mmCIF file of C-alpha atoms in Angstrom:
data_model
loop_
_atom_site.group_PDB
_atom_site.id
_atom_site.type_symbol
_atom_site.label_atom_id
_atom_site.label_comp_id
_atom_site.label_asym_id
_atom_site.label_seq_id
_atom_site.Cartn_x
_atom_site.Cartn_y
_atom_site.Cartn_z
ATOM 1 C CA MET A 1021 0.083 0.052 -0.106
ATOM 2 C CA ALA A 1022 1.377 3.506 -0.909
ATOM 3 C CA ARG A 1023 2.133 5.871 2.001
ATOM 4 C CA ALA A 1024 -0.447 8.332 2.523
ATOM 5 C CA GLY A 1025 0.168 11.516 0.953
ATOM 6 C CA LEU A 1026 2.742 10.392 -1.282
ATOM 7 C CA THR A 1027 2.046 10.853 -5.055
ATOM 8 C CA THR A 1028 4.106 10.866 -8.133
ATOM 9 C CA GLU A 1029 3.582 14.361 -8.678
ATOM 10 C CA ARG A 1030 4.307 15.428 -5.107
ATOM 11 C CA LEU A 1031 7.568 13.323 -5.187
ATOM 12 C CA ILE A 1032 8.780 14.995 -8.453
ATOM 13 C CA ARG A 1033 8.074 18.507 -7.359
ATOM 14 C CA ALA A 1034 9.975 17.714 -3.953
ATOM 15 C CA GLY A 1035 12.772 16.308 -6.302
ATOM 16 C CA ALA A 1036 12.878 19.457 -8.211
ATOM 17 C CA GLU A 1037 12.994 21.477 -5.102
ATOM 18 C CA LEU A 1038 15.934 19.056 -3.995
ATOM 19 C CA ALA A 1039 17.608 19.601 -7.474
ATOM 20 C CA ASP A 1040 17.504 23.281 -6.874
ATOM 21 C CA GLU A 1041 19.020 22.892 -3.399
ATOM 22 C CA VAL A 1042 21.937 20.302 -3.786
ATOM 23 C CA GLY A 1043 22.140 20.060 -7.583
ATOM 24 C CA PHE A 1044 20.282 17.817 -10.208
ATOM 25 C CA GLU A 1045 23.227 15.172 -10.342
ATOM 26 C CA GLN A 1046 22.874 14.649 -6.460
ATOM 27 C CA VAL A 1047 18.973 13.821 -6.727
ATOM 28 C CA THR A 1048 18.247 10.188 -5.915
ATOM 29 C CA LEU A 1049 15.443 8.279 -4.355
ATOM 30 C CA SER A 1050 17.492 7.851 -1.276
ATOM 31 C CA ALA A 1051 17.546 11.340 -0.798
ATOM 32 C CA LEU A 1052 14.070 11.971 -1.637
ATOM 33 C CA ALA A 1053 13.096 9.385 0.841
ATOM 34 C CA ARG A 1054 15.113 11.269 3.405
ATOM 35 C CA ARG A 1055 13.167 14.341 2.706
ATOM 36 C CA PHE A 1056 9.737 12.676 3.402
ATOM 37 C CA ASP A 1057 11.393 10.600 6.220
ATOM 38 C CA VAL A 1058 10.419 7.334 4.548
ATOM 39 C CA LYS A 1059 12.135 4.270 3.493
ATOM 40 C CA VAL A 1060 13.191 4.196 -0.205
ATOM 41 C CA ALA A 1061 10.739 1.082 -0.563
ATOM 42 C CA SER A 1062 8.052 3.547 0.039
ATOM 43 C CA LEU A 1063 8.808 5.389 -3.004
ATOM 44 C CA TYR A 1064 8.630 2.443 -5.511
ATOM 45 C CA SER A 1065 4.820 2.424 -5.829
ATOM 46 C CA HIS A 1066 5.122 6.142 -7.427
ATOM 47 C CA LEU A 1067 8.600 5.887 -9.085
ATOM 48 C CA ARG A 1068 10.474 2.873 -10.598
ATOM 49 C CA ASN A 1069 14.105 4.338 -9.825
ATOM 50 C CA SER A 1070 16.235 7.532 -9.655
ATOM 51 C CA GLN A 1071 16.045 7.819 -13.492
ATOM 52 C CA GLU A 1072 12.402 8.067 -13.562
ATOM 53 C CA LEU A 1073 12.736 10.703 -11.023
ATOM 54 C CA LYS A 1074 15.128 12.634 -12.966
ATOM 55 C CA THR A 1075 12.964 12.283 -16.114
ATOM 56 C CA GLY A 1076 9.855 13.738 -14.193
ATOM 57 C CA ILE A 1077 12.126 16.535 -13.006
ATOM 58 C CA ALA A 1078 13.389 17.356 -16.534
ATOM 59 C CA LEU A 1079 9.675 17.268 -18.026
ATOM 60 C CA LEU A 1080 8.412 19.472 -15.117
ATOM 61 C CA ALA A 1081 11.433 21.880 -15.998
ATOM 62 C CA LEU A 1082 10.633 21.844 -19.742
ATOM 63 C CA GLY A 1083 6.931 22.576 -18.868
ATOM 64 C CA GLU A 1084 7.554 25.486 -16.419
ATOM 65 C CA LEU A 1085 9.931 27.051 -18.982
ATOM 66 C CA ALA A 1086 7.788 26.629 -21.916
ATOM 67 C CA ASP A 1087 4.908 28.345 -19.768
ATOM 68 C CA ARG A 1088 7.083 31.028 -18.799
ATOM 69 C CA ALA A 1089 8.366 31.680 -22.266
ATOM 70 C CA ALA A 1090 4.802 31.810 -23.754
ATOM 71 C CA ASP A 1091 3.708 34.122 -21.187
ATOM 72 C CA ALA A 1092 6.947 36.397 -22.054
ATOM 73 C CA LEU A 1093 6.292 36.414 -25.748
ATOM 74 C CA ALA A 1094 2.689 37.280 -25.799
ATOM 75 C CA GLY A 1095 2.170 40.328 -28.176
ATOM 76 C CA ARG A 1096 6.042 40.682 -28.410
ATOM 77 C CA ALA A 1097 7.884 40.352 -31.911
ATOM 78 C CA GLY A 1098 11.450 41.062 -33.478
ATOM 79 C CA LYS A 1099 14.122 41.976 -30.913
ATOM 80 C CA ASP A 1100 11.682 42.291 -27.851
ATOM 81 C CA ALA A 1101 10.566 38.709 -28.525
ATOM 82 C CA LEU A 1102 14.101 37.362 -28.629
ATOM 83 C CA ALA A 1103 15.037 39.304 -25.511
ATOM 84 C CA ALA A 1104 11.956 37.995 -23.588
ATOM 85 C CA PHE A 1105 12.876 34.654 -24.843
ATOM 86 C CA ALA A 1106 16.426 34.725 -23.756
ATOM 87 C CA ASN A 1107 15.679 36.641 -20.377
ATOM 88 C CA VAL A 1108 13.180 33.538 -19.219
ATOM 89 C CA TYR A 1109 15.755 31.166 -19.806
ATOM 90 C CA ARG A 1110 18.376 33.229 -17.861
ATOM 91 C CA ASP A 1111 16.049 34.126 -15.036
ATOM 92 C CA TYR A 1112 14.851 30.376 -14.604
ATOM 93 C CA ALA A 1113 18.366 29.000 -14.659
ATOM 94 C CA ARG A 1114 19.382 31.621 -11.941
ATOM 95 C CA GLU A 1115 16.143 30.964 -9.641
ATOM 96 C CA HIS A 1116 16.202 27.175 -10.371
ATOM 97 C CA PRO A 1117 19.800 25.844 -11.017
ATOM 98 C CA GLY A 1118 18.714 22.158 -10.523
ATOM 99 C CA ARG A 1119 15.741 22.245 -12.660
ATOM 100 C CA TYR A 1120 17.652 24.145 -15.475
ATOM 101 C CA ALA A 1121 20.239 21.470 -15.459
ATOM 102 C CA ALA A 1122 17.500 18.875 -15.447
ATOM 103 C CA ALA A 1123 15.904 20.605 -18.499
ATOM 104 C CA ARG A 1124 19.088 19.338 -20.346
ATOM 105 C CA LEU A 1125 18.651 15.859 -19.555
ATOM 106 C CA ARG A 1126 18.916 13.602 -22.682
ATOM 107 C CA LEU A 1127 15.382 12.161 -22.997
ATOM 108 C CA ASP A 1128 14.277 8.914 -25.063
ATOM 109 C CA PRO A 1129 12.711 9.979 -28.313
ATOM 110 C CA ASP A 1130 8.973 9.254 -27.412
ATOM 111 C CA THR A 1131 9.442 10.971 -24.119
ATOM 112 C CA ALA A 1132 11.109 13.986 -25.881
ATOM 113 C CA ALA A 1133 8.446 13.912 -28.550
ATOM 114 C CA ALA A 1134 5.789 14.141 -25.631
ATOM 115 C CA SER A 1135 7.224 16.755 -23.667
ATOM 116 C CA ALA A 1136 7.270 20.556 -23.769
ATOM 117 C CA GLY A 1137 10.663 20.648 -25.716
ATOM 118 C CA GLY A 1138 8.486 20.774 -28.843
ATOM 119 C CA ARG A 1139 6.855 24.127 -27.594
ATOM 120 C CA HIS A 1140 10.218 25.637 -26.918
ATOM 121 C CA ALA A 1141 11.184 24.766 -30.374
ATOM 122 C CA GLN A 1142 7.922 26.279 -31.806
ATOM 123 C CA MET A 1143 8.347 29.404 -29.850
ATOM 124 C CA MET A 1144 11.900 29.823 -31.162
ATOM 125 C CA ARG A 1145 10.842 29.359 -34.719
ATOM 126 C CA ALA A 1146 8.159 31.847 -34.445
ATOM 127 C CA ILE A 1147 10.534 34.464 -33.163
ATOM 128 C CA LEU A 1148 12.897 33.627 -35.889
ATOM 129 C CA ARG A 1149 9.999 34.065 -38.565
ATOM 130 C CA GLY A 1150 10.193 37.865 -37.543
ATOM 131 C CA TYR A 1151 13.712 37.781 -39.219
ATOM 132 C CA ASP A 1152 12.565 36.238 -42.334
ATOM 133 C CA LEU A 1153 14.829 33.089 -42.156
ATOM 134 C CA ALA A 1154 14.454 30.424 -44.432
ATOM 135 C CA GLU A 1155 15.606 26.694 -43.935
ATOM 136 C CA PRO A 1156 18.299 25.709 -43.379
ATOM 137 C CA ASP A 1157 19.132 29.335 -41.782
ATOM 138 C CA GLN A 1158 16.289 28.986 -39.569
ATOM 139 C CA THR A 1159 17.621 25.683 -37.963
ATOM 140 C CA HIS A 1160 21.223 27.110 -37.886
ATOM 141 C CA ALA A 1161 19.746 30.181 -35.883
ATOM 142 C CA VAL A 1162 17.830 28.144 -33.504
ATOM 143 C CA ARG A 1163 20.959 26.234 -32.873
ATOM 144 C CA LEU A 1164 22.983 29.407 -32.396
ATOM 145 C CA LEU A 1165 20.604 30.888 -30.031
ATOM 146 C CA GLY A 1166 20.408 27.908 -28.047
ATOM 147 C CA SER A 1167 24.075 27.795 -27.736
ATOM 148 C CA VAL A 1168 24.502 31.502 -26.790
ATOM 149 C CA PHE A 1169 21.582 31.455 -24.284
ATOM 150 C CA HIS A 1170 22.889 28.070 -22.550
ATOM 151 C CA GLY A 1171 26.475 28.821 -22.683
ATOM 152 C CA TYR A 1172 26.334 32.455 -21.251
ATOM 153 C CA VAL A 1173 23.949 31.176 -18.350
ATOM 154 C CA SER A 1174 26.227 28.133 -17.675
ATOM 155 C CA LEU A 1175 29.192 30.466 -17.387
ATOM 156 C CA GLU A 1176 27.471 33.118 -15.534
ATOM 157 C CA THR A 1177 25.867 30.864 -12.795
ATOM 158 C CA ALA A 1178 29.442 29.272 -12.531
ATOM 159 C CA GLY A 1179 30.949 32.531 -11.550
ATOM 160 C CA GLY A 1180 32.916 32.933 -14.808
ATOM 161 C CA PHE A 1181 32.169 36.575 -15.143
ATOM 162 C CA SER A 1182 32.444 37.734 -11.671
ATOM 163 C CA HIS A 1183 35.787 38.671 -11.802
ATOM 164 C CA SER A 1184 35.852 41.304 -14.478
ATOM 165 C CA ALA A 1185 34.330 44.474 -15.769
ATOM 166 C CA PRO A 1186 31.972 45.405 -16.994
ATOM 167 C CA GLY A 1187 29.565 43.147 -15.247
ATOM 168 C CA ALA A 1188 27.260 40.190 -16.676
ATOM 169 C CA GLN A 1189 24.283 42.434 -16.262
ATOM 170 C CA GLU A 1190 25.850 45.037 -18.704
ATOM 171 C CA THR A 1191 27.153 42.121 -21.134
ATOM 172 C CA TRP A 1192 23.703 40.347 -21.355
ATOM 173 C CA PRO A 1193 21.994 43.128 -23.412
ATOM 174 C CA TRP A 1194 24.917 43.783 -25.408
ATOM 175 C CA ILE A 1195 24.829 39.992 -26.505
ATOM 176 C CA LEU A 1196 21.282 40.193 -27.261
ATOM 177 C CA ASP A 1197 21.926 43.215 -29.566
ATOM 178 C CA ARG A 1198 24.466 41.703 -31.399
ATOM 179 C CA LEU A 1199 22.384 38.549 -31.830
ATOM 180 C CA ASP A 1200 19.651 40.833 -33.082
ATOM 181 C CA ASP A 1201 21.879 42.532 -35.748
ATOM 182 C CA LEU A 1202 23.234 39.299 -36.858
ATOM 183 C CA LEU A 1203 19.786 37.861 -37.622
ATOM 184 C CA ARG A 1204 18.938 41.031 -39.164
ATOM 185 C CA ASN A 1205 21.707 41.719 -41.168
ATOM 186 C CA ARG A 1206 23.029 38.171 -41.943
ATOM 187 C CA PRO A 1207 24.855 37.638 -45.359
ATOM 188 C CA THR A 1208 22.604 35.779 -47.977
ATOM 189 C CA THR A 1209 23.815 32.337 -48.939
#
């Protein structure tokens, strides 16, 4: 019989909170069981293993990010949309470092297809339509933007920009301006 009060959703949310506190790689069923003061066996009626827990956290994070991005993009276009989308990722990574790491978890193809990851791609492509990019340039641009956003956020949250001026807060809008310039004034291929 399942322990009263434990549900798969509650365990995944608690796992996400734990990931933000101790790091996504440190999340295990044992750590989660300690959080609820139960034996690991009590969790098996809800989660098969730590990988299922981590996948659940990844799906939660992807959904939260997609919802935030959709809200931020409403009524925006062009550079405003690009900046809003980028800021959602940066803010989320800083607020929820463990969940942000979880959103990068490699999912099996079926799980990935059913996740909110597709919404992220659709929103990014919608932003890029404002720059009049045809394929394959649109796919290249999706990869470029994702790489820049993730790379910057990863370096910033690791303290990589904390020892030099100007501050990271000044560099971020500069980068977004340069990306906008690049997308608007790209050479034709």
